[in-house]
mmCIF file of C-alpha atoms in Angstrom:
data_model
loop_
_atom_site.group_PDB
_atom_site.id
_atom_site.type_symbol
_atom_site.label_atom_id
_atom_site.label_comp_id
_atom_site.label_asym_id
_atom_site.label_seq_id
_atom_site.Cartn_x
_atom_site.Cartn_y
_atom_site.Cartn_z
ATOM 1 C CA LEU H 757 0.000 0.000 0.000
ATOM 2 C CA ALA H 758 2.855 2.349 0.756
ATOM 3 C CA ILE H 759 6.571 2.562 1.368
ATOM 4 C CA GLN H 760 8.869 5.226 2.735
ATOM 5 C CA PRO H 761 12.302 4.047 1.589
ATOM 6 C CA THR H 762 14.342 7.006 2.828
ATOM 7 C CA ASP H 763 15.882 7.685 6.232
ATOM 8 C CA PHE H 764 13.934 9.855 8.665
ATOM 9 C CA ASN H 765 15.976 11.472 11.444
ATOM 10 C CA VAL H 766 13.907 11.811 14.611
ATOM 11 C CA SER H 767 14.247 15.263 16.216
ATOM 12 C CA ASN H 768 15.988 15.758 19.561
ATOM 13 C CA GLY H 769 13.383 15.565 22.315
ATOM 14 C CA ALA H 770 10.607 14.618 19.867
ATOM 15 C CA THR H 771 7.225 13.623 21.248
ATOM 16 C CA ASN H 772 5.085 11.697 18.775
ATOM 17 C CA GLU H 773 6.848 13.186 15.751
ATOM 18 C CA VAL H 774 5.129 11.991 12.559
ATOM 19 C CA VAL H 775 7.612 9.770 10.739
ATOM 20 C CA PHE H 776 5.125 8.394 8.235
ATOM 21 C CA SER H 777 1.471 9.030 7.376
ATOM 22 C CA LYS H 778 -0.822 7.273 4.912
ATOM 23 C CA SER H 779 -4.554 7.530 4.276
ATOM 24 C CA ILE H 780 -6.035 4.030 4.091
ATOM 25 C CA THR H 781 -8.814 4.055 1.498
ATOM 26 C CA ALA H 782 -12.397 3.537 2.691
ATOM 27 C CA SER H 783 -13.489 -0.121 2.688
ATOM 28 C CA LEU H 784 -10.029 -1.309 1.549
ATOM 29 C CA LEU H 785 -9.793 -3.886 4.351
ATOM 30 C CA GLY H 786 -13.307 -5.322 3.952
ATOM 31 C CA THR H 787 -14.727 -7.310 6.838
ATOM 32 C CA ASN H 788 -11.788 -9.690 7.327
ATOM 33 C CA GLY H 789 -8.835 -7.987 5.644
ATOM 34 C CA GLY H 790 -5.805 -6.577 7.338
ATOM 35 C CA MET H 791 -2.491 -4.857 6.951
ATOM 36 C CA ARG H 792 1.069 -5.312 8.111
ATOM 37 C CA ILE H 793 3.312 -2.390 9.030
ATOM 38 C CA ILE H 794 7.060 -3.001 9.138
ATOM 39 C CA LEU H 795 9.666 -0.417 10.005
ATOM 40 C CA THR H 796 13.366 -0.627 10.685
ATOM 41 C CA GLY H 797 15.889 1.771 12.103
ATOM 42 C CA ILE H 798 18.726 2.439 14.465
ATOM 43 C CA ALA H 799 18.733 4.073 17.885
ATOM 44 C CA PRO H 800 22.387 5.125 18.302
ATOM 45 C CA ILE H 801 21.916 6.842 21.642
ATOM 46 C CA SER H 802 23.152 6.085 25.121
ATOM 47 C CA THR H 803 20.687 4.609 27.600
ATOM 48 C CA SER H 804 21.920 7.144 30.149
ATOM 49 C CA GLU H 805 20.950 10.003 27.839
ATOM 50 C CA ALA H 806 17.542 9.109 26.507
ATOM 51 C CA THR H 807 14.755 6.737 25.710
ATOM 52 C CA ALA H 808 13.269 6.244 22.294
ATOM 53 C CA SER H 809 10.155 4.521 20.982
ATOM 54 C CA VAL H 810 7.849 4.370 17.997
ATOM 55 C CA ALA H 811 4.074 4.050 17.975
ATOM 56 C CA ILE H 812 1.580 2.986 15.325
ATOM 57 C CA THR H 813 -1.768 4.774 15.223
ATOM 58 C CA PHE H 814 -4.733 3.976 13.008
ATOM 59 C CA GLY H 815 -7.786 6.197 12.879
ATOM 60 C CA GLY H 816 -6.389 8.198 15.800
ATOM 61 C CA THR H 817 -6.156 5.095 18.029
ATOM 62 C CA THR H 818 -2.737 3.969 19.242
ATOM 63 C CA ILE H 819 -2.479 0.348 18.143
ATOM 64 C CA TYR H 820 1.084 -0.375 19.301
ATOM 65 C CA THR H 821 3.955 1.312 21.135
ATOM 66 C CA SER H 822 7.393 -0.256 20.897
ATOM 67 C CA ALA H 823 9.699 -1.196 23.713
ATOM 68 C CA ASP H 824 12.439 1.326 24.561
ATOM 69 C CA LEU H 825 14.744 1.232 21.531
ATOM 70 C CA THR H 826 17.816 2.249 23.590
ATOM 71 C CA GLN H 827 17.987 -0.929 25.684
ATOM 72 C CA ASN H 828 21.147 -1.908 23.800
ATOM 73 C CA PRO H 829 22.987 1.300 22.739
ATOM 74 C CA GLN H 830 23.657 1.694 19.025
ATOM 75 C CA VAL H 831 21.038 -0.930 18.348
ATOM 76 C CA ARG H 832 19.229 -1.660 15.138
ATOM 77 C CA PHE H 833 15.566 -2.474 15.498
ATOM 78 C CA LYS H 834 12.566 -3.807 13.608
ATOM 79 C CA VAL H 835 8.933 -3.188 14.512
ATOM 80 C CA GLU H 836 6.184 -5.272 12.946
ATOM 81 C CA VAL H 837 2.479 -4.680 13.560
ATOM 82 C CA HIS H 838 -0.540 -6.542 12.146
ATOM 83 C CA ILE H 839 -4.042 -5.044 12.183
ATOM 84 C CA PHE H 840 -7.064 -7.083 11.079
ATOM 85 C CA ASN H 841 -10.763 -6.385 10.789
ATOM 86 C CA ARG H 842 -12.570 -9.258 12.460
ATOM 87 C CA ASN H 843 -15.844 -10.090 10.773
ATOM 88 C CA ALA H 844 -16.850 -6.420 10.751
ATOM 89 C CA THR H 845 -15.616 -3.131 9.307
ATOM 90 C CA GLY H 846 -15.590 -1.493 12.737
ATOM 91 C CA SER H 847 -13.871 -4.126 14.884
ATOM 92 C CA GLN H 848 -10.122 -4.734 14.794
ATOM 93 C CA ILE H 849 -7.617 -6.968 16.486
ATOM 94 C CA ALA H 850 -3.899 -6.206 16.386
ATOM 95 C CA TYR H 851 -0.529 -7.628 17.319
ATOM 96 C CA GLY H 852 2.878 -5.990 17.501
ATOM 97 C CA LYS H 853 6.489 -6.941 18.108
ATOM 98 C CA THR H 854 9.766 -5.057 18.506
ATOM 99 C CA GLU H 855 13.057 -6.827 17.792
ATOM 100 C CA LEU H 856 16.343 -5.311 18.972
ATOM 101 C CA TYR H 857 19.512 -6.516 17.260
ATOM 102 C CA ASP H 858 22.893 -6.891 18.934
ATOM 103 C CA LYS H 859 25.108 -3.886 18.189
ATOM 104 C CA ASP H 860 28.236 -6.004 17.713
ATOM 105 C CA ASN H 861 26.533 -8.728 15.679
ATOM 106 C CA PRO H 862 23.617 -7.230 13.716
ATOM 107 C CA SER H 863 22.388 -10.649 12.578
ATOM 108 C CA THR H 864 21.672 -11.633 16.198
ATOM 109 C CA VAL H 865 18.401 -10.675 17.868
ATOM 110 C CA ALA H 866 19.303 -9.289 21.296
ATOM 111 C CA GLY H 867 15.702 -9.127 22.476
ATOM 112 C CA SER H 868 12.118 -9.457 21.298
ATOM 113 C CA PHE H 869 9.363 -7.477 22.962
ATOM 114 C CA TYR H 870 5.738 -8.237 22.208
ATOM 115 C CA GLY H 871 2.821 -5.912 22.550
ATOM 116 C CA GLU H 872 -0.341 -7.214 24.073
ATOM 117 C CA THR H 873 -1.588 -9.894 21.713
ATOM 118 C CA GLY H 874 -5.179 -9.208 20.833
ATOM 119 C CA ILE H 875 -5.184 -5.416 21.158
ATOM 120 C CA THR H 876 -8.695 -4.403 20.121
ATOM 121 C CA ALA H 877 -10.104 -1.270 18.501
ATOM 122 C CA SER H 878 -13.374 -0.026 17.027
ATOM 123 C CA ILE H 879 -12.298 1.984 13.992
ATOM 124 C CA ASP H 880 -14.790 2.492 11.150
ATOM 125 C CA THR H 881 -12.934 1.275 8.067
ATOM 126 C CA THR H 882 -15.842 2.067 5.738
ATOM 127 C CA VAL H 883 -14.406 5.605 5.713
ATOM 128 C CA ALA H 884 -10.809 6.583 4.973
ATOM 129 C CA GLN H 885 -8.587 6.406 8.058
ATOM 130 C CA THR H 886 -5.080 7.699 8.652
ATOM 131 C CA LEU H 887 -2.283 5.300 9.529
ATOM 132 C CA GLN H 888 0.717 6.951 11.189
ATOM 133 C CA VAL H 889 4.100 6.010 12.581
ATOM 134 C CA LEU H 890 5.125 8.343 15.407
ATOM 135 C CA ALA H 891 8.531 8.582 17.083
ATOM 136 C CA SER H 892 9.517 9.887 20.491
ATOM 137 C CA GLU H 893 13.011 10.531 21.840
ATOM 138 C CA SER H 894 13.575 11.992 25.294
ATOM 139 C CA GLY H 895 17.236 12.950 25.004
ATOM 140 C CA SER H 896 18.585 16.448 24.659
ATOM 141 C CA ALA H 897 22.233 15.956 25.613
ATOM 142 C CA GLY H 898 23.489 16.231 22.051
ATOM 143 C CA GLY H 899 23.815 12.538 21.259
ATOM 144 C CA SER H 900 22.718 10.942 18.024
ATOM 145 C CA ASN H 901 18.986 10.582 17.493
ATOM 146 C CA PRO H 902 17.036 7.552 16.261
ATOM 147 C CA ILE H 903 16.761 7.070 12.524
ATOM 148 C CA ILE H 904 13.874 5.279 10.851
ATOM 149 C CA ASN H 905 15.332 3.586 7.751
ATOM 150 C CA TYR H 906 12.067 2.623 6.069
ATOM 151 C CA VAL H 907 8.360 2.039 6.627
ATOM 152 C CA LEU H 908 6.412 -0.531 4.614
ATOM 153 C CA VAL H 909 2.620 -1.027 4.680
ATOM 154 C CA GLU H 910 1.194 -4.154 3.052
ATOM 155 C CA LYS H 911 -2.415 -5.268 2.621
ATOM 156 C CA ILE H 912 -3.172 -8.771 3.862
ATOM 157 C CA GLY H 913 -6.210 -10.712 2.755
#
């Protein structure tokens, strides 16, 4: 449905800075369709300086908020969120996961953090709704800020 293939540098001290925004067409998901949101990035900041996270909102409802992305300094991360209509255009169930990769061995997952499985929402998908990725970063000590490398939104079903 959409891709943002370019780096987005999160601002120092950002609170819910819009990293990505996409209008999801009315009735696109039907009664049992869904979508997958995948984003990757790096949080090259010291845990003593800041915290960083990303959140996924759909129709103004926060569907998922990641774990703190600074739990392993200089870490690469991947966030994956699934949102599905469940037998109705105004009833959703969602799932999200954050993976943090080891800074010294990027092919090794250092930790996986799951959002509450079965997050529910009541968003009317018969009208266009906005999907957003928001980033927050609490540091202001001059260190490097998180970078979102890409955002991908795919239709499922």
